[in-house]
């Protein structure tokens, strides 16, 4: 490896590691905040949250990598330009393309890694992350009693306390037991109580003091009891054991989540796309086969007798049909009503079939879009490097100042174009590959333009260039104003 390559790669790796860590943290934080309300307050343990955040961090790698490449390339070549190292290299007769080459090779390897990551790691991370997120969301929050309000978090129980203390003890406790699905027939009232967990949190113990159990209509089969009878059992000390299974996270079968496109690899998406298209063609063929029964009059094969009918008789049929269309007295009202109802029914059937086929087409579009995005998120690393490397050599500013501003602008542009392209592709208003690759195509144009400017040593972002150009335009405009009246006089004389 030559000294020049070592210099450029040494200037690249530091900013790349830092910017990737920063962008990964930013997108991970955004992901966490997006689901914060649904996962906060769940008593599932720090290890579960740690695994969830690990899966989230893997899920955002394809998004954070292009931005990290853009930022690091801007900072790398901006620093080289700011400290006149690019100037020294150019003065030695080395072109900017030769300076960029070692980093470009690294970016090619990063692009290949992201493509492999999208095909193998990301589907697995999506499956694990979203299934665990669902498990956490469906887990009930930590049990908490509010004074004077019934708490229904415990299955089959409704509990109310008038006062709670810091040591966990409760005052004036009312417990409705709905385990028999008989309404409010079983009630426990206690003067005081305290709660604690046993068996590693599997059961909640209510230790009740000075109260009574009330059970309405104890024995319905007894002839001596009516619906107003109840039993009372007083106690001085009693324990109630309540299962806390609803407050524990129960792993869901991951097979329920595997049908989503983001959980699949390229091979699985291609296979699903072929199946979806085959089912669409089969459904379309079935609709075409069923259609003739709704148009039996027009689509009946012409008989031999009809072929031999005279022109006069055919004309008479045409005349009769026209009279029927305009509602002459020869047509019965029930015939017109039946015809109208038949037309409305067929129109409704056509609309329903069109909606069903549109849903099938949308599934095909979504599947094809996800297949294309496996490649677009990887190629976007190359596109971002094509923008960042020449732009950094032109700007000649390193650090987190101007490069960050430029990177944000182009990342927002990529994000907006990606969202719009996906929207048009899913709706079928744009060819799916074009919608998926629209952001890369537009940004590739910017990259080619900046690369041409960098190869020509253009002073694209220097104020002096535009000031000189403006002064030249101003001088030409003033010279034109001075010559314009003379030209007008010559025309008048002629």
XYZ file of C-alpha atoms in Angstrom:
494
model
C 0.000 0.000 0.000
C 1.381 3.384 -0.966
C 1.794 6.275 1.425
C -0.953 8.199 -0.353
C -3.432 5.362 0.223
C -2.437 5.155 3.883
C -2.902 8.918 4.239
C -6.391 8.920 2.698
C -7.592 5.780 4.486
C -6.231 7.081 7.793
C -8.204 10.279 7.271
C -11.337 8.266 6.406
C -11.583 5.544 9.066
C -11.746 7.853 12.067
C -14.649 10.013 10.821
C -16.410 6.904 9.472
C -16.426 5.096 12.825
C -17.537 8.226 14.685
C -20.261 9.209 12.208
C -21.596 5.656 11.993
C -21.839 5.477 15.785
C -23.580 8.872 15.902
C -26.063 8.102 13.114
C -26.745 4.655 14.573
C -27.499 6.237 17.941
C -29.759 8.876 16.372
C -31.841 6.399 14.401
C -31.975 3.970 17.325
C -33.233 6.782 19.567
C -35.854 7.678 16.974
C -36.962 4.045 16.852
C -37.208 3.842 20.651
C -39.175 7.096 20.908
C -41.560 5.839 18.237
C -42.597 2.918 20.456
C -41.777 4.447 23.857
C -45.401 4.805 24.996
C -46.088 1.165 24.191
C -43.060 -0.373 25.912
C -42.530 1.968 28.872
C -43.584 0.799 32.314
C -43.592 -2.913 31.434
C -42.136 -5.160 34.124
C -40.141 -7.353 31.727
C -36.559 -6.910 32.955
C -33.524 -5.083 31.649
C -32.309 -8.122 29.691
C -35.456 -8.040 27.538
C -35.053 -4.333 26.825
C -31.388 -4.923 26.035
C -32.210 -7.593 23.465
C -34.946 -5.393 21.980
C -32.565 -2.457 21.555
C -29.971 -4.785 20.045
C -32.476 -5.916 17.402
C -33.487 -2.287 16.817
C -29.854 -1.299 16.306
C -29.485 -4.003 13.644
C -32.707 -2.888 11.950
C -31.472 0.694 11.469
C -28.041 -0.222 10.059
C -29.163 -0.014 6.370
C -30.577 3.465 7.049
C -27.657 4.855 9.063
C -24.886 3.485 6.831
C -25.520 5.776 3.767
C -25.631 8.848 6.002
C -22.437 7.736 7.757
C -20.711 7.259 4.382
C -21.809 10.709 3.232
C -20.686 12.415 6.430
C -17.355 10.592 6.706
C -16.416 11.194 3.063
C -17.288 14.875 3.409
C -15.205 15.172 6.569
C -12.310 13.094 5.185
C -11.751 15.041 1.979
C -12.829 18.295 3.608
C -10.072 17.892 6.198
C -7.533 17.024 3.492
C -8.514 20.137 1.585
C -8.644 22.381 4.642
C -5.056 21.522 5.635
C -3.818 21.908 2.029
C -2.950 18.217 1.711
C -5.120 17.888 -1.410
C -3.349 20.902 -2.867
C 0.035 19.284 -2.275
C -1.110 16.034 -3.849
C -2.474 17.838 -6.907
C 0.697 19.854 -7.277
C 2.588 16.533 -7.497
C 0.545 15.693 -10.581
C -1.871 13.255 -8.900
C -5.509 13.612 -9.956
C -8.410 13.743 -7.534
C -9.733 10.436 -8.897
C -6.501 8.727 -7.798
C -6.879 10.236 -4.332
C -10.467 9.015 -4.033
C -9.698 5.491 -5.300
C -8.667 3.766 -2.007
C -11.782 5.007 -0.199
C -13.919 4.039 -3.208
C -12.662 0.456 -2.914
C -13.621 0.429 0.765
C -17.092 1.756 -0.088
C -17.534 -1.046 -2.637
C -16.877 -3.574 0.131
C -19.290 -1.724 2.442
C -21.940 -1.816 -0.287
C -21.474 -5.569 -0.683
C -21.689 -6.009 3.090
C -24.949 -4.016 3.282
C -26.415 -6.102 0.443
C -25.535 -9.285 2.342
C -26.833 -7.707 5.556
C -30.173 -6.830 3.934
C -30.586 -10.368 2.658
C -29.641 -12.279 5.814
C -29.283 -10.273 9.025
C -32.022 -7.673 8.575
C -34.917 -10.153 7.998
C -33.823 -12.061 11.099
C -33.520 -8.856 13.152
C -36.932 -7.644 11.930
C -38.551 -10.948 12.881
C -36.952 -11.054 16.329
C -37.408 -7.346 17.030
C -41.037 -6.974 16.012
C -42.120 -10.245 17.640
C -40.447 -9.192 20.917
C -41.992 -5.725 20.580
C -45.413 -7.356 20.247
C -44.766 -9.496 23.330
C -43.805 -6.425 25.362
C -46.796 -4.432 24.103
C -49.222 -7.202 25.065
C -47.661 -7.536 28.541
C -49.589 -5.619 31.179
C -47.902 -2.815 33.067
C -46.890 -3.083 36.685
C -49.865 -3.408 39.014
C -50.638 -0.112 40.755
C -53.643 0.768 42.910
C -55.142 4.233 42.882
C -57.079 5.445 45.877
C -60.843 5.369 45.428
C -60.711 3.831 41.908
C -61.424 0.243 40.905
C -58.424 -1.559 39.392
C -59.290 -4.149 36.715
C -55.754 -5.113 35.651
C -55.867 -8.461 37.455
C -57.788 -11.105 35.474
C -61.217 -11.895 37.009
C -60.759 -9.378 39.838
C -61.870 -5.799 40.435
C -60.203 -4.194 43.449
C -60.729 -0.868 45.167
C -58.812 0.672 48.083
C -59.585 3.881 49.924
C -56.032 4.477 51.147
C -52.562 3.086 50.371
C -49.343 3.569 52.305
C -45.672 3.623 51.346
C -44.969 0.247 53.025
C -47.491 -1.483 50.717
C -50.329 -1.741 53.216
C -53.882 -0.850 52.158
C -56.943 0.509 53.959
C -60.637 -0.361 53.348
C -60.248 -2.971 50.616
C -63.100 -4.207 48.395
C -62.474 -7.203 46.097
C -64.985 -8.405 43.454
C -64.286 -11.931 42.247
C -65.555 -12.476 38.670
C -63.915 -15.863 38.114
C -67.314 -17.597 37.933
C -68.643 -15.156 35.315
C -71.702 -14.582 37.517
C -71.409 -10.830 37.901
C -70.779 -9.191 41.282
C -71.957 -12.182 43.354
C -68.706 -12.788 45.272
C -67.396 -9.821 47.280
C -64.685 -9.563 49.916
C -64.474 -6.546 52.210
C -61.584 -6.014 54.603
C -60.595 -3.273 57.007
C -56.928 -3.450 55.962
C -54.567 -5.520 53.851
C -51.020 -5.826 52.609
C -49.642 -7.266 49.374
C -46.448 -9.068 48.399
C -45.160 -11.434 45.705
C -44.118 -15.067 46.043
C -42.508 -17.729 43.817
C -40.426 -15.257 41.792
C -43.351 -12.989 41.119
C -45.698 -15.696 39.818
C -48.354 -15.046 42.471
C -49.643 -11.976 44.268
C -50.693 -12.484 47.882
C -53.460 -10.365 49.416
C -53.208 -10.696 53.193
C -56.556 -9.398 54.494
C -57.470 -8.417 58.057
C -60.849 -7.956 59.823
C -63.335 -8.478 57.028
C -65.968 -10.752 55.518
C -66.772 -12.678 52.353
C -70.222 -12.189 50.816
C -71.513 -14.733 48.277
C -74.938 -14.151 46.745
C -77.253 -17.082 45.799
C -74.962 -19.796 47.149
C -76.953 -22.848 46.017
C -79.378 -22.347 43.140
C -80.433 -26.015 43.208
C -81.792 -25.837 46.752
C -85.591 -25.348 46.852
C -85.341 -23.440 50.127
C -83.255 -20.605 48.658
C -84.325 -17.763 46.348
C -82.312 -15.374 44.238
C -81.854 -12.922 47.124
C -80.147 -15.380 49.480
C -76.454 -14.916 50.267
C -73.838 -16.260 52.635
C -71.518 -14.257 54.851
C -68.216 -15.542 56.207
C -66.417 -13.234 58.630
C -62.666 -13.500 59.192
C -59.923 -11.845 61.198
C -57.062 -12.931 58.950
C -57.146 -14.336 55.416
C -54.890 -14.750 52.353
C -55.936 -14.528 48.700
C -53.559 -15.867 46.004
C -53.812 -14.294 42.551
C -51.961 -15.575 39.471
C -49.781 -12.878 37.874
C -49.429 -14.612 34.514
C -51.008 -11.644 32.709
C -48.143 -9.433 33.944
C -45.436 -11.693 32.544
C -44.210 -11.595 28.956
C -45.332 -14.659 27.012
C -43.275 -15.293 23.833
C -45.418 -15.325 20.704
C -44.926 -17.855 17.937
C -42.647 -16.143 15.413
C -44.346 -17.971 12.542
C -47.207 -15.464 12.861
C -44.890 -12.630 11.756
C -43.035 -14.349 8.910
C -45.612 -13.452 6.268
C -44.542 -9.794 6.194
C -42.216 -8.789 3.373
C -39.614 -7.177 5.644
C -39.064 -10.556 7.325
C -37.973 -12.264 4.098
C -34.814 -12.641 2.043
C -34.389 -12.033 -1.687
C -35.117 -15.661 -2.570
C -38.276 -15.729 -0.459
C -39.472 -12.419 -1.901
C -38.897 -13.664 -5.447
C -40.815 -16.847 -4.697
C -43.667 -14.893 -3.113
C -43.738 -12.533 -6.089
C -44.121 -15.436 -8.512
C -46.936 -16.899 -6.385
C -48.736 -13.553 -6.121
C -48.535 -12.993 -9.878
C -49.727 -16.540 -10.607
C -52.686 -16.086 -8.247
C -53.489 -12.743 -9.857
C -53.482 -14.274 -13.345
C -55.623 -17.180 -12.124
C -58.147 -14.812 -10.526
C -58.281 -12.701 -13.691
C -58.841 -15.800 -15.794
C -61.658 -16.912 -13.486
C -63.334 -13.514 -13.738
C -63.216 -13.639 -17.539
C -64.709 -17.126 -17.527
C -67.541 -16.057 -15.234
C -68.315 -12.865 -17.135
C -70.314 -14.407 -20.068
C -73.149 -15.551 -17.810
C -73.955 -11.926 -17.047
C -74.109 -11.070 -20.761
C -75.944 -14.168 -21.986
C -77.994 -12.295 -24.585
C -75.072 -10.655 -26.363
C -72.582 -13.513 -26.053
C -74.771 -16.405 -27.207
C -73.304 -18.108 -30.297
C -75.234 -17.246 -33.422
C -77.451 -20.087 -34.615
C -77.854 -21.255 -38.205
C -81.399 -19.866 -38.266
C -80.181 -16.423 -37.253
C -77.581 -16.479 -39.978
C -80.307 -17.059 -42.606
C -82.606 -14.282 -41.354
C -83.542 -11.706 -43.898
C -82.304 -8.185 -43.708
C -85.830 -6.947 -43.292
C -86.395 -9.053 -40.199
C -83.122 -7.931 -38.700
C -84.081 -4.305 -39.313
C -87.382 -4.912 -37.572
C -85.496 -6.290 -34.553
C -83.295 -3.231 -34.499
C -86.315 -0.973 -34.642
C -88.001 -2.883 -31.832
C -84.868 -2.633 -29.692
C -84.678 1.121 -30.267
C -88.331 1.489 -29.295
C -87.718 -0.547 -26.161
C -84.731 1.643 -25.320
C -86.831 4.803 -25.549
C -89.611 3.237 -23.440
C -92.505 2.897 -25.870
C -95.835 1.498 -24.767
C -94.930 -1.907 -26.249
C -92.399 -2.468 -23.414
C -93.714 -3.479 -19.999
C -92.481 -1.506 -16.960
C -91.332 -4.687 -15.230
C -89.026 -5.419 -18.163
C -87.356 -2.029 -17.840
C -87.088 -2.474 -14.060
C -85.504 -5.894 -14.439
C -83.066 -4.583 -17.020
C -82.097 -1.669 -14.780
C -81.653 -3.916 -11.728
C -79.552 -6.318 -13.773
C -77.329 -3.494 -14.977
C -76.912 -2.129 -11.441
C -76.116 -5.584 -10.102
C -73.483 -6.156 -12.764
C -71.972 -2.719 -12.162
C -71.685 -3.475 -8.439
C -70.083 -6.835 -9.225
C -67.578 -5.141 -11.541
C -66.664 -2.608 -8.847
C -66.178 -5.396 -6.284
C -64.003 -7.403 -8.671
C -61.933 -4.320 -9.432
C -61.332 -3.675 -5.709
C -60.295 -7.282 -5.167
C -57.919 -7.200 -8.116
C -56.523 -3.847 -6.977
C -55.720 -5.341 -3.566
C -53.949 -8.226 -5.291
C -51.957 -5.803 -7.424
C -50.985 -3.787 -4.336
C -49.624 -6.919 -2.679
C -47.538 -7.577 -5.787
C -46.286 -3.970 -5.793
C -45.329 -4.121 -2.095
C -43.480 -7.399 -2.552
C -41.567 -6.103 -5.598
C -40.818 -2.837 -3.804
C -39.280 -4.630 -0.831
C -37.225 -6.805 -3.202
C -35.837 -3.692 -4.918
C -35.104 -1.982 -1.589
C -32.711 -4.786 -0.687
C -30.500 -3.356 -3.444
C -31.334 0.361 -3.239
C -30.272 0.748 0.400
C -26.920 -0.861 -0.468
C -26.325 1.124 -3.672
C -27.207 4.335 -1.820
C -23.862 3.977 0.013
C -22.065 4.296 -3.326
C -24.277 7.202 -4.364
C -23.654 9.036 -1.102
C -19.914 8.530 -1.471
C -20.091 9.831 -5.018
C -21.631 13.003 -3.574
C -19.529 13.322 -0.422
C -16.006 12.719 -1.757
C -15.939 15.346 -4.547
C -18.054 17.756 -2.531
C -15.636 17.552 0.394
C -12.689 18.267 -1.898
C -14.537 21.286 -3.299
C -15.755 22.718 0.031
C -12.415 22.114 1.802
C -14.014 22.258 5.239
C -13.770 19.445 7.780
C -15.254 18.865 11.215
C -18.933 18.659 12.140
C -19.914 22.100 10.846
C -20.603 22.568 7.176
C -20.328 18.826 6.300
C -23.171 18.034 8.697
C -25.360 20.726 7.150
C -24.677 19.459 3.620
C -25.231 15.846 4.684
C -28.577 16.686 6.286
C -29.748 18.446 3.121
C -28.954 15.492 0.870
C -30.268 12.942 3.354
C -33.585 14.797 3.611
C -33.734 14.887 -0.189
C -33.094 11.136 -0.316
C -35.714 10.499 2.361
C -38.400 12.588 0.632
C -37.725 11.012 -2.761
C -37.792 7.526 -1.234
C -41.119 8.164 0.491
C -42.681 9.606 -2.666
C -41.309 6.838 -4.862
C -42.630 4.165 -2.500
C -46.033 5.853 -2.418
C -46.337 5.997 -6.201
C -45.060 2.421 -6.561
C -47.514 1.004 -4.005
C -50.428 2.804 -5.651
C -49.449 1.523 -9.077
C -49.103 5.018 -10.544
C -45.381 4.457 -11.164
C -43.370 1.471 -12.331
C -42.141 -0.231 -9.156
C -38.394 -0.302 -10.043
C -38.531 3.373 -11.006
C -40.232 4.301 -7.731
C -37.765 2.244 -5.696
C -34.692 3.647 -7.453
C -35.925 7.226 -7.898
C -33.926 8.685 -4.994
C -30.707 6.949 -6.094
C -31.148 8.103 -9.684
C -31.656 11.742 -8.690
C -28.777 11.764 -6.218
C -26.553 9.956 -8.722
C -27.020 12.947 -11.028
C -25.811 15.249 -8.244
C -22.835 12.966 -7.638
C -21.795 12.966 -11.295
C -22.088 16.767 -11.417
C -19.945 17.240 -8.282
C -17.382 14.722 -9.528
C -16.998 16.612 -12.826
C -16.563 19.867 -10.908
C -13.979 18.286 -8.594
C -11.983 16.812 -11.487
C -11.911 20.275 -13.116
C -10.811 21.963 -9.854
C -13.964 24.031 -9.806
C -14.379 26.694 -7.126
C -18.067 25.915 -6.789
C -18.626 27.119 -3.209
C -16.282 30.096 -3.060
C -17.951 33.495 -2.794
C -15.250 35.237 -4.856
C -16.212 33.222 -7.933
C -19.825 34.378 -7.801
C -18.794 37.936 -6.941
C -16.517 38.109 -9.989
C -19.221 36.576 -12.185
C -21.757 39.084 -10.892
C -19.396 42.012 -11.554
C -18.783 40.795 -15.108
C -22.513 40.497 -15.733
C -23.025 43.950 -14.269
C -20.346 45.484 -16.534
C -21.887 43.861 -19.603
C -25.325 45.101 -18.632
C -24.074 48.682 -18.157
C -22.244 48.549 -21.500
C -25.450 47.375 -23.149
C -27.414 50.245 -21.569
C -24.912 52.758 -22.961
C -25.108 51.346 -26.475
C -28.865 50.795 -26.523
C -29.889 54.495 -27.159
C -27.356 54.792 -29.964
C -28.810 51.759 -31.683
C -32.272 53.231 -31.269
C -31.228 56.524 -32.909
C -29.640 54.732 -35.859
C -32.876 52.864 -36.430
C -34.857 56.127 -36.361
C -32.519 57.731 -38.912
C -32.757 54.739 -41.192
